[in-house]
Coordinates of C-alpha atoms in Angstrom, one line a residue:
M113 CA 45.6 129.5 -27.4
K114 CA 44.4 130.6 -23.9
K115 CA 41.3 128.4 -24.3
L116 CA 43.4 125.4 -25.2
L117 CA 45.7 125.8 -22.2
F118 CA 42.6 126.2 -20.0
I119 CA 41.1 123.0 -21.3
L120 CA 44.4 121.1 -20.8
L121 CA 44.6 122.4 -17.2
L122 CA 41.0 121.3 -16.5
F123 CA 41.8 117.8 -17.9
C124 CA 44.9 117.4 -15.7
M125 CA 43.0 118.6 -12.6
K126 CA 40.3 116.1 -13.3
L127 CA 42.7 113.2 -13.9
T128 CA 44.6 114.1 -10.6
A129 CA 41.3 114.2 -8.7
Q130 CA 40.3 110.7 -10.0
I131 CA 43.4 108.9 -8.8
Q132 CA 43.1 107.8 -5.2
F133 CA 45.8 105.9 -3.3
V134 CA 44.7 105.5 0.4
A135 CA 46.2 103.8 3.5
S136 CA 43.8 102.3 6.0
V137 CA 44.3 100.3 9.2
S138 CA 42.2 97.8 11.1
K139 CA 42.6 99.8 14.3
N140 CA 44.3 103.0 15.4
N141 CA 44.7 102.0 19.1
L142 CA 46.1 98.6 20.1
G143 CA 48.0 96.8 22.8
I144 CA 51.6 95.8 22.6
N145 CA 50.5 92.1 22.3
E146 CA 48.0 92.8 19.4
R147 CA 48.5 92.7 15.7
L148 CA 47.6 95.4 13.1
R149 CA 46.5 95.1 9.4
I150 CA 47.3 98.0 7.1
D151 CA 46.0 98.2 3.5
F152 CA 47.3 100.5 0.7
T153 CA 44.5 100.7 -1.9
S154 CA 44.7 102.4 -5.4
N155 CA 41.7 102.9 -7.8
Y156 CA 44.1 102.9 -10.8
E157 CA 46.5 100.2 -12.0
G158 CA 50.1 101.0 -11.0
D159 CA 53.6 99.6 -10.8
N160 CA 56.7 99.8 -8.6
F161 CA 54.9 99.9 -5.2
T162 CA 57.2 101.0 -2.4
P163 CA 56.1 100.4 1.2
P164 CA 57.1 102.7 4.1
S165 CA 59.7 101.7 6.7
F166 CA 57.0 100.8 9.4
E167 CA 59.2 102.3 12.1
G168 CA 58.2 100.9 15.5
F169 CA 56.6 97.7 14.0
R170 CA 57.7 94.3 12.7
I171 CA 56.2 92.8 9.6
V172 CA 54.7 89.4 10.4
G173 CA 52.7 88.9 7.3
G174 CA 52.5 90.2 3.7
P175 CA 52.8 91.9 1.4
N176 CA 49.6 90.3 0.1
Q177 CA 48.4 91.8 -3.2
S178 CA 44.8 91.6 -4.4
V179 CA 43.1 93.1 -7.5
S180 CA 39.4 93.8 -8.0
N181 CA 38.2 94.6 -11.5
V182 CA 34.4 94.8 -11.8
W183 CA 32.1 96.2 -14.6
V184 CA 28.6 97.3 -13.6
N185 CA 26.2 98.9 -16.1
G186 CA 29.2 99.6 -18.4
R187 CA 31.2 101.4 -15.7
R188 CA 34.5 99.9 -14.5
S189 CA 35.4 99.7 -10.8
F190 CA 39.1 98.9 -10.1
E191 CA 41.0 98.4 -6.9
L192 CA 44.6 97.3 -6.3
T193 CA 45.4 96.5 -2.7
Y194 CA 48.7 95.8 -0.9
S195 CA 48.2 94.4 2.7
Y196 CA 50.6 94.0 5.6
F197 CA 50.3 92.6 9.1
L198 CA 52.3 94.3 11.8
Q199 CA 53.4 93.6 15.3
P200 CA 54.4 96.6 17.5
S201 CA 57.9 96.3 18.9
K202 CA 57.4 98.9 21.7
K203 CA 54.8 101.2 23.3
G204 CA 54.2 104.7 22.2
T205 CA 52.7 106.8 19.4
F206 CA 53.9 106.1 15.9
V207 CA 53.2 107.6 12.4
I208 CA 53.3 105.1 9.6
K209 CA 54.4 107.2 6.6
G210 CA 52.7 106.9 3.2
A211 CA 53.6 104.3 0.6
S212 CA 54.2 105.3 -3.1
I213 CA 53.2 103.8 -6.4
E214 CA 53.8 104.7 -10.0
I215 CA 50.7 105.4 -12.1
D216 CA 50.9 106.5 -15.7
G217 CA 54.5 107.6 -15.2
R218 CA 53.8 109.6 -12.1
I219 CA 54.6 108.8 -8.5
V220 CA 51.6 108.9 -6.2
K221 CA 51.9 108.8 -2.4
S222 CA 49.3 107.6 0.1
N223 CA 48.3 109.3 3.3
S224 CA 50.2 108.7 6.6
V225 CA 48.5 106.9 9.6
K226 CA 48.9 107.6 13.3
I227 CA 48.9 104.5 15.6
T228 CA 48.9 104.5 19.4
V229 CA 50.4 101.3 21.1
G230 CA 49.5 100.9 24.8
N231 CA 49.8 98.2 27.4
A232 CA 49.1 94.6 26.7
V233 CA 45.4 93.6 26.6
Q234 CA 43.7 90.4 27.5
E235 CA 42.4 88.7 24.4
E236 CA 40.5 85.5 23.7
R237 CA 42.0 85.1 20.3
D238 CA 45.3 83.4 19.5
P239 CA 48.2 85.9 20.3
Y240 CA 50.2 84.2 17.5
D241 CA 47.5 84.8 14.9
P242 CA 49.3 86.6 12.0
Y243 CA 46.1 88.3 10.9
G244 CA 45.6 90.5 14.0
G245 CA 42.0 89.3 14.7
S246 CA 40.7 90.8 11.4
P247 CA 37.0 89.7 10.9
Y248 CA 37.7 89.1 7.2
Y249 CA 40.4 86.5 8.0
Q250 CA 38.7 85.1 11.1
Q251 CA 36.0 83.6 8.7
Q252 CA 38.6 82.0 6.5
R253 CA 40.7 80.2 9.1
Q254 CA 39.9 77.3 11.4
P255 CA 40.0 77.9 15.2
Q256 CA 43.3 77.0 16.7
T257 CA 44.4 76.4 20.3
P258 CA 47.0 78.9 21.5
P259 CA 50.6 77.6 21.5
S260 CA 52.3 76.6 24.7
T261 CA 53.0 79.7 26.9
A262 CA 56.0 78.0 28.5
M263 CA 58.3 79.8 26.1
G264 CA 61.2 79.3 28.4
K265 CA 61.1 75.6 27.9
D266 CA 61.0 75.5 24.1
G267 CA 64.8 75.0 23.8
V268 CA 66.0 78.3 22.3
D269 CA 68.6 80.3 24.1
L270 CA 70.9 83.2 23.2
V271 CA 74.3 83.2 25.0
A272 CA 77.1 85.8 25.2
E273 CA 80.4 84.1 25.9
I274 CA 83.0 86.5 27.5
S275 CA 86.7 85.5 27.2
N276 CA 87.8 87.5 30.3
S277 CA 85.5 89.3 32.7
N278 CA 88.3 90.8 34.8
P279 CA 90.8 92.3 32.3
Y280 CA 93.4 95.1 32.7
L281 CA 92.8 98.5 31.1
N282 CA 93.4 98.1 27.3
E283 CA 93.6 94.3 27.5
P284 CA 91.6 92.7 24.7
I285 CA 88.6 90.5 25.5
T286 CA 86.2 88.8 23.1
V287 CA 82.4 88.5 23.1
V288 CA 80.9 85.6 21.1
Y289 CA 77.1 85.5 20.7
K290 CA 75.6 82.0 20.1
I291 CA 72.1 80.9 19.6
Y292 CA 71.3 77.4 20.9
V293 CA 68.4 75.4 19.6
S294 CA 67.2 72.1 21.1
H295 CA 66.6 69.1 18.8
R296 CA 63.0 69.1 20.2
T297 CA 62.1 72.3 18.4
G298 CA 62.8 74.3 15.2
V299 CA 63.6 77.8 14.3
G300 CA 62.2 79.6 11.2
G301 CA 64.3 82.7 11.4
W302 CA 65.1 85.7 13.6
Q303 CA 65.4 89.4 13.7
E304 CA 67.5 91.7 15.9
T305 CA 65.4 94.0 18.0
Q306 CA 68.2 95.4 20.2
N307 CA 71.9 95.6 19.2
P308 CA 74.5 95.4 22.0
K309 CA 76.2 98.6 23.1
Y310 CA 79.8 98.8 24.2
N311 CA 80.1 102.0 26.2
N312 CA 83.6 102.8 27.3
F313 CA 85.0 100.1 25.1
W314 CA 86.9 100.3 21.8
S315 CA 85.2 97.6 19.7
Q316 CA 85.8 95.8 16.4
N317 CA 83.2 93.4 14.9
I318 CA 84.6 90.3 13.1
D319 CA 82.6 89.5 9.9
I320 CA 80.9 86.1 9.8
K321 CA 80.5 85.4 6.1
Q322 CA 78.1 82.5 6.5
L323 CA 76.3 81.0 9.5
Q324 CA 77.3 77.4 10.2
V325 CA 75.2 75.1 12.3
Q326 CA 77.2 73.0 14.7
E327 CA 76.6 70.4 17.5
G328 CA 77.6 71.0 21.1
K329 CA 76.7 70.4 24.7
Y330 CA 74.5 73.0 26.5
K331 CA 72.8 72.5 29.8
G332 CA 73.9 68.9 29.9
E333 CA 72.5 67.8 26.6
M334 CA 73.3 68.1 22.9
Y335 CA 72.1 71.2 21.1
R336 CA 72.5 72.7 17.7
Y337 CA 74.1 76.1 17.8
A338 CA 75.3 78.9 15.4
V339 CA 77.7 81.8 16.1
L340 CA 75.9 85.1 15.3
R341 CA 78.5 87.7 16.2
K342 CA 82.1 88.0 17.2
T343 CA 83.4 91.2 18.8
V344 CA 86.8 92.2 20.1
L345 CA 86.7 94.8 22.9
Y346 CA 89.4 97.0 24.5
P347 CA 88.2 98.6 27.8
Q348 CA 89.1 102.3 27.9
K349 CA 88.1 102.9 31.5
S350 CA 88.8 101.0 34.7
G351 CA 86.1 99.9 37.1
K352 CA 82.7 98.3 36.5
L353 CA 81.6 98.4 32.9
V354 CA 78.3 97.0 31.5
I355 CA 77.8 95.4 28.0
E356 CA 74.2 96.0 27.1
P357 CA 72.5 92.8 25.7
L358 CA 71.8 91.5 22.2
T359 CA 68.0 90.7 21.8
L360 CA 66.4 88.7 19.1
D361 CA 62.8 88.0 18.0
V362 CA 62.9 84.3 17.0
E363 CA 60.3 82.5 15.0
V364 CA 60.0 79.2 17.0
E365 CA 58.1 76.0 16.3
V366 CA 56.0 75.1 19.4
P367 CA 53.2 72.7 20.2
S368 CA 49.7 74.0 19.2
G369 CA 47.9 72.0 21.9
E370 CA 46.3 69.7 19.3
T371 CA 47.3 66.3 18.1
D372 CA 47.1 64.5 14.8
F373 CA 45.4 61.2 13.9
F374 CA 48.3 59.2 15.5
G375 CA 48.3 61.3 18.7
R376 CA 51.4 63.3 17.8
P377 CA 51.4 67.0 18.7
I378 CA 50.7 69.4 15.9
M379 CA 53.3 72.1 15.8
T380 CA 52.8 75.8 14.9
M381 CA 55.1 78.8 14.6
G382 CA 55.2 81.4 17.3
H383 CA 57.5 84.3 18.2
K384 CA 59.8 84.4 21.2
K385 CA 62.1 87.2 22.4
V386 CA 65.5 85.9 23.6
S387 CA 68.2 88.0 25.1
A388 CA 71.9 87.4 25.9
G389 CA 71.5 89.5 29.1
A390 CA 73.6 92.3 30.2
K391 CA 77.2 91.4 31.1
T392 CA 79.4 93.1 33.7
I393 CA 83.1 93.5 33.2
L394 CA 85.3 94.5 36.1
V395 CA 88.3 96.3 34.6
K396 CA 91.6 96.5 36.6
P397 CA 93.7 99.7 36.4
L398 CA 97.3 99.5 35.3
P399 CA 99.7 99.4 38.3
E400 CA 101.3 102.7 39.3
A401 CA 104.4 101.1 40.7
G402 CA 107.2 101.2 38.1
K403 CA 105.2 103.1 35.5
P404 CA 107.7 105.0 33.2
E405 CA 107.4 108.7 32.6
D406 CA 107.1 108.3 28.9
F407 CA 104.3 105.6 29.1
T408 CA 101.5 106.5 26.7
G409 CA 99.1 103.6 27.3
A410 CA 100.6 100.7 25.2
V411 CA 99.5 97.3 26.5
G412 CA 100.7 94.0 25.0
S413 CA 103.9 92.7 23.6
F414 CA 105.9 94.9 21.2
N415 CA 109.1 95.6 19.3
F416 CA 110.4 99.1 18.7
K417 CA 112.7 100.4 15.9
V418 CA 114.0 103.7 14.6
I419 CA 115.2 103.4 11.1
P420 CA 116.8 106.2 8.9
S421 CA 116.6 105.9 5.1
K422 CA 120.3 107.0 5.0
T423 CA 122.9 108.4 7.2
S424 CA 125.1 110.3 4.7
V425 CA 123.5 113.1 2.7
R426 CA 124.2 116.5 1.1
A427 CA 122.8 119.7 2.6
G428 CA 119.3 120.3 1.3
E429 CA 118.6 116.6 0.6
S430 CA 115.8 114.9 2.6
I431 CA 116.0 111.9 4.9
D432 CA 113.1 109.6 6.0
L433 CA 113.2 108.6 9.7
K434 CA 110.8 105.8 10.5
V435 CA 109.6 105.3 14.1
Q436 CA 107.9 101.9 14.2
V437 CA 106.2 99.7 16.8
S438 CA 105.2 96.1 15.9
G439 CA 103.7 93.2 17.8
K440 CA 100.4 92.3 19.5
G441 CA 98.4 94.7 21.6
N442 CA 96.3 97.9 21.4
L443 CA 98.2 99.3 18.4
K444 CA 95.6 101.9 17.5
L445 CA 95.2 103.2 21.0
F446 CA 98.5 104.9 21.9
T447 CA 100.9 107.5 20.3
L448 CA 104.5 106.9 19.2
P449 CA 107.4 108.8 20.6
K450 CA 108.7 111.8 18.7
P451 CA 112.5 112.2 17.9
V452 CA 114.5 115.1 19.1
V453 CA 116.9 116.6 16.5
P454 CA 119.5 119.4 16.5
P455 CA 118.3 122.9 15.3
A456 CA 120.2 122.6 12.0
L457 CA 118.0 119.6 11.0
E458 CA 114.5 120.8 9.8
M459 CA 111.9 118.1 10.7
Y460 CA 108.3 118.0 9.4
D461 CA 105.2 116.5 10.8
P462 CA 105.0 112.7 10.4
E463 CA 103.1 110.6 8.0
H464 CA 101.2 108.0 10.0
E465 CA 100.9 104.5 8.6
E466 CA 99.0 101.5 10.0
N467 CA 99.2 97.8 9.0
V468 CA 96.9 96.3 11.7
Q469 CA 94.6 93.3 11.6
T470 CA 92.1 92.5 14.3
P471 CA 91.4 88.7 14.7
L472 CA 89.6 87.2 17.6
T473 CA 92.7 87.3 19.7
G474 CA 93.2 91.1 19.4
M475 CA 95.1 93.6 17.3
T476 CA 98.4 92.5 15.6
G477 CA 100.6 94.2 13.1
S478 CA 102.6 97.5 13.1
I479 CA 102.2 101.3 13.2
T480 CA 104.7 103.7 11.8
D481 CA 105.4 107.4 11.9
K482 CA 107.6 108.6 9.0
F483 CA 109.4 111.9 9.7
T484 CA 111.0 113.9 6.8
I485 CA 114.2 115.6 7.9
I486 CA 116.2 118.1 5.8
P487 CA 119.7 119.2 6.9
Q488 CA 120.3 123.0 6.4
S489 CA 124.2 123.1 6.7
K490 CA 127.3 120.9 6.5
G491 CA 128.4 119.0 9.6
K492 CA 128.0 115.9 11.8
Y493 CA 124.7 115.6 13.7
L494 CA 123.5 113.2 16.4
I495 CA 119.9 112.1 16.9
K496 CA 119.5 111.0 20.5
P497 CA 118.3 107.5 21.4
M498 CA 114.5 107.2 21.7
T499 CA 112.6 105.1 24.3
F500 CA 109.2 103.3 24.1
S501 CA 107.5 101.9 27.2
Y502 CA 104.6 99.4 27.4
F503 CA 102.8 97.2 29.9
D504 CA 103.6 93.5 29.3
L505 CA 100.5 91.4 30.0
A506 CA 102.5 88.2 30.2
T507 CA 104.7 89.4 33.1
K508 CA 102.3 92.0 34.5
T509 CA 105.2 94.5 34.4
Y510 CA 106.3 97.6 32.5
K511 CA 109.1 97.3 29.9
T512 CA 111.1 99.9 28.1
I513 CA 112.9 99.5 24.7
T514 CA 115.7 102.0 23.8
S515 CA 116.7 102.6 20.2
K516 CA 120.3 103.2 19.1
E517 CA 121.9 106.6 18.6
I518 CA 121.9 107.8 15.0
T519 CA 124.7 109.8 13.5
L520 CA 124.1 111.9 10.3
F521 CA 126.9 113.0 8.1
V522 CA 126.0 116.1 6.0
E523 CA 128.3 117.1 3.2
E524 CA 128.3 120.5 1.4
G525 CA 125.4 120.6 -1.0
E526 CA 124.8 122.6 -4.3
A527 CA 122.4 125.0 -2.6
L528 CA 125.0 125.6 0.2
A529 CA 127.8 126.2 -2.3
S530 CA 125.8 128.7 -4.3
N531 CA 124.9 130.6 -1.2
D532 CA 128.7 130.8 -0.2
E533 CA 129.6 132.1 -3.7
S534 CA 126.9 134.7 -3.6
T535 CA 128.4 136.2 -0.4
N536 CA 131.8 136.6 -2.0
K537 CA 130.5 138.6 -5.0
T538 CA 130.7 142.4 -5.1
K539 CA 127.4 144.0 -4.6
V540 CA 126.4 146.1 -7.6
T541 CA 124.0 149.0 -7.0
S542 CA 122.0 150.5 -9.8
T543 CA 122.4 154.3 -10.1
S544 CA 119.7 154.8 -12.7
T545 CA 116.7 157.0 -11.8
F546 CA 113.1 156.8 -12.8
G547 CA 112.3 158.1 -16.3
F548 CA 109.6 160.6 -17.1
I549 CA 106.0 159.2 -16.6
K550 CA 104.2 159.3 -20.0
T551 CA 100.6 160.3 -20.2
K552 CA 99.8 158.7 -23.6
T553 CA 100.5 155.3 -25.1
D554 CA 101.6 154.2 -28.5
L555 CA 100.0 150.7 -28.4
V556 CA 99.1 149.2 -31.8
A557 CA 96.8 146.1 -32.2
Q558 CA 98.6 143.2 -33.9
G559 CA 96.9 140.7 -36.3
S560 CA 93.3 141.8 -35.7
T561 CA 90.6 141.4 -38.4
P562 CA 87.0 142.7 -38.3
F563 CA 84.3 140.0 -37.7
L564 CA 81.8 141.6 -40.1
G565 CA 82.4 140.0 -43.5
S566 CA 84.7 137.3 -42.1
F567 CA 84.3 133.5 -42.8
W568 CA 82.7 132.8 -39.4
F569 CA 80.3 135.6 -40.0
Y570 CA 78.8 133.9 -43.0
V571 CA 78.8 130.5 -41.4
L572 CA 76.8 131.7 -38.4
L573 CA 74.5 133.6 -40.7
L574 CA 73.6 130.6 -42.9
L575 CA 73.6 128.0 -40.1
P576 CA 69.9 128.5 -39.0
F577 CA 68.7 128.0 -42.6
V578 CA 70.7 124.8 -43.0
A579 CA 69.4 123.5 -39.7
I580 CA 65.7 123.9 -40.5
P581 CA 65.2 120.6 -42.5
F582 CA 66.9 118.7 -39.7
I583 CA 64.7 120.3 -37.1
I584 CA 61.6 119.4 -39.1
A585 CA 62.7 115.8 -39.5
F586 CA 63.5 115.5 -35.8
R587 CA 60.1 116.9 -34.8
R588 CA 58.3 114.4 -37.2
K589 CA 60.3 111.5 -35.7
Q590 CA 59.4 112.7 -32.2
D591 CA 55.7 113.0 -33.0
E592 CA 55.8 109.4 -34.4
R593 CA 57.5 108.2 -31.3
N594 CA 55.0 109.9 -29.0
A595 CA 52.1 108.5 -31.0
D596 CA 53.4 104.9 -30.5
V597 CA 51.8 104.3 -27.1
S598 CA 52.7 100.5 -27.0
G599 CA 56.3 101.2 -28.0
N600 CA 56.6 103.9 -25.4
R601 CA 55.3 101.6 -22.8
I602 CA 57.8 98.9 -23.8
R603 CA 60.7 101.4 -23.8
M604 CA 59.7 102.7 -20.4
S605 CA 59.6 99.2 -19.0
N606 CA 63.0 98.5 -20.5
K607 CA 64.4 101.7 -18.9
L608 CA 62.9 100.8 -15.5
A609 CA 64.3 97.3 -15.7
K610 CA 67.8 98.7 -16.2
K611 CA 67.2 101.3 -13.5
Y612 CA 66.1 98.9 -10.9
L613 CA 68.8 96.3 -11.8
S614 CA 71.3 99.1 -11.3
E615 CA 69.6 100.0 -8.0
A616 CA 69.9 96.4 -6.9
Q617 CA 73.6 96.4 -7.5
K618 CA 74.0 99.4 -5.3
Q619 CA 72.0 97.8 -2.5
L620 CA 74.1 94.5 -2.4
G621 CA 74.8 95.1 1.3
N622 CA 71.2 95.8 2.3
K623 CA 68.9 92.8 2.0
E624 CA 65.4 94.2 1.8
P625 CA 66.0 97.1 -0.5
F626 CA 68.1 94.8 -2.7
Y627 CA 65.3 92.2 -3.2
I628 CA 62.7 95.0 -3.7
A629 CA 64.8 96.5 -6.5
L630 CA 65.6 93.1 -8.0
E631 CA 61.9 92.1 -8.1
R632 CA 60.9 95.3 -9.8
A633 CA 63.7 94.8 -12.4
L634 CA 62.4 91.3 -13.2
H635 CA 58.8 92.5 -13.5
N636 CA 59.6 95.5 -15.8
F637 CA 61.8 93.2 -17.9
L638 CA 58.8 90.9 -18.4
K639 CA 56.5 93.9 -19.2
A640 CA 59.0 95.1 -21.9
K641 CA 59.5 91.7 -23.5
L642 CA 56.1 90.0 -23.2
H643 CA 53.9 93.2 -23.5
I644 CA 51.8 92.3 -20.4
E645 CA 50.7 94.3 -17.3
T646 CA 51.4 93.6 -13.7
T647 CA 47.8 92.2 -13.1
D648 CA 48.5 89.5 -15.8
M649 CA 51.8 88.3 -14.2
S650 CA 50.8 84.9 -12.9
K651 CA 53.4 82.2 -13.0
D652 CA 51.5 80.0 -15.5
K653 CA 50.9 83.1 -17.8
I654 CA 54.6 83.9 -17.7
K655 CA 55.6 80.4 -18.5
E656 CA 53.2 80.2 -21.4
L657 CA 54.3 83.5 -23.0
L658 CA 58.0 82.8 -22.6
S659 CA 57.5 79.4 -24.2
V660 CA 55.7 81.1 -27.1
K661 CA 58.7 83.4 -27.4
N662 CA 60.9 80.3 -27.9
A663 CA 62.7 80.7 -24.5
D664 CA 64.5 77.6 -23.2
A665 CA 62.5 75.6 -20.6
S666 CA 65.5 75.5 -18.2
T667 CA 65.8 79.3 -18.4
I668 CA 62.1 79.8 -17.7
E669 CA 62.3 77.6 -14.6
Q670 CA 65.3 79.5 -13.4
F671 CA 63.4 82.8 -13.9
I672 CA 60.3 81.6 -12.0
A673 CA 62.5 80.3 -9.2
L674 CA 64.3 83.6 -8.9
V675 CA 61.1 85.6 -8.6
E676 CA 59.9 83.2 -5.9
S677 CA 63.3 83.6 -4.2
C678 CA 63.0 87.4 -4.2
E679 CA 59.5 87.2 -2.5
F680 CA 60.8 84.8 0.2
A681 CA 64.2 86.2 0.8
R682 CA 62.9 89.7 1.9
Y683 CA 61.6 88.3 5.2
A684 CA 64.1 85.4 5.7
P685 CA 67.7 85.5 7.0
S686 CA 70.2 85.8 4.2
T687 CA 73.9 86.4 3.8
S688 CA 76.0 88.7 1.6
T689 CA 77.1 85.6 -0.4
S690 CA 73.5 84.6 -1.2
I691 CA 72.6 88.1 -2.2
Q692 CA 75.5 88.4 -4.6
N693 CA 74.6 85.0 -6.0
D694 CA 71.0 86.1 -6.6
Y695 CA 72.2 89.3 -8.4
N696 CA 74.6 87.3 -10.6
L697 CA 71.9 84.8 -11.4
A698 CA 69.5 87.6 -12.3
V699 CA 72.0 89.3 -14.7
S700 CA 72.7 85.9 -16.3
I701 CA 69.0 84.9 -16.8
I702 CA 68.1 88.4 -18.2
A703 CA 71.0 88.1 -20.7
D704 CA 69.9 84.6 -21.7
L705 CA 66.3 85.6 -22.2
E706 CA 67.4 88.7 -24.3
K707 CA 69.1 86.2 -26.7
Q708 CA 66.4 83.5 -26.7
I709 CA 63.2 85.6 -27.0
S710 CA 62.3 86.1 -30.6

């Protein structure tokens, strides 16, 4: 037995030593304007490759997958490589963490790589070359003249439109970010490299469900433009406040410096950073003249109500008293007044309710504090009028609203009557004394039967003997299942397809993780149904095998188109609507293929 365990241990150690999954880079030191190539290479065939996050870098090419399978003198040499091309986004020292891949049911991770990014360097190569000057790719591409360096004249601008640069404290302003593109150029996509920061502002982003391209005048000529962001801001501090800019890395179509046969300029894609620029807001403080003592910071136009649920109750019954402010203004940024009640009314902490929407014009709706009050005794009680003060932006003055006085009539309640009756009863005092403390008990067990010889005693005694045939049958079935290598692989692929489809559903709000999971689900589905490996998954092969399995031609075309869409969409702009549509389409296509494949 010990020898068998030792042999198995040696086999596992040998297998682990043979698997290699290595990350290598074209250079470890580069300038901020250079590109970097990183390869993840495995000497075993694997699935479900997961790249690292590439923190500090932007992906400008890849992933490119290559497979090398060579037999020399009867020995096999295999290499599976995933390649990426990266552009550093800032200077510094970065660590690219390891990628992971699944090999024979185990997760294998590559090594991490340390990269140092320094100042820009002067290069003779094209700075827009997506291959980072790699000698391997330099031989495979034709020389190209660098694109025009007059990037400021390529007709792409990012603008932040401020509705009011000199508001009062807590007065709403809006910031709308628009990207303008001239008809002389084109844009392939963009990526945010710096998000705007709103220090000393309360902010609320307004969702843009789908980008819409419109026409409008900019710098005296017609441009195409799209609204990227809309944000409502409420300044929380007076004085000079700065809104930090939104910055984009835009893929722009620019002249390459060459012309075609007819003399027209040949265009190429380059990258340009555009920024909306920092914006300065000068916030005016609210005037001190005429400011009420009970002012808590409300700014806008409001209505004020104090509403009791009822004014006539019995003692011990509860009353709901609603203090409500409705209208337009900074509804979430001030506190409501608190009622003052007589000592005989027990009042509890309020339940706060908000029914507030925030469109581009600012907050609108209502906020409510609901107090629960319980009268303790019979009588007539007055709740004094309450006041609410706010600064009216229309008239630039303070206004105060006063509620009406509330009178509560409390009748005698059941609890109160029982208390009065109890006070009129004669008190009875027990004259009995403690009995003698016994040192022994006379307790007798009731209804107890011995376990030995009982029904359950014999059931538990015979149960192991009855279970032996079932255990033997189960073990035989398990051995047969383990021996079925092909079947196990199909079942594992089926399981992985369901797992990654479920993961894609969880990542509906995150574009790149969603498409990675969806692509893995589609690949594992094919492996389960067509009995093929990842290296055989060419589009022609997939079409041929699905046709042999009697799948509809239209469903096959939809499946291929969806796989291509997953590969493209990971690095192109997309919306939540398109992501949801791709997920629904994937579920529908998989369901159709399940029915059609024989």
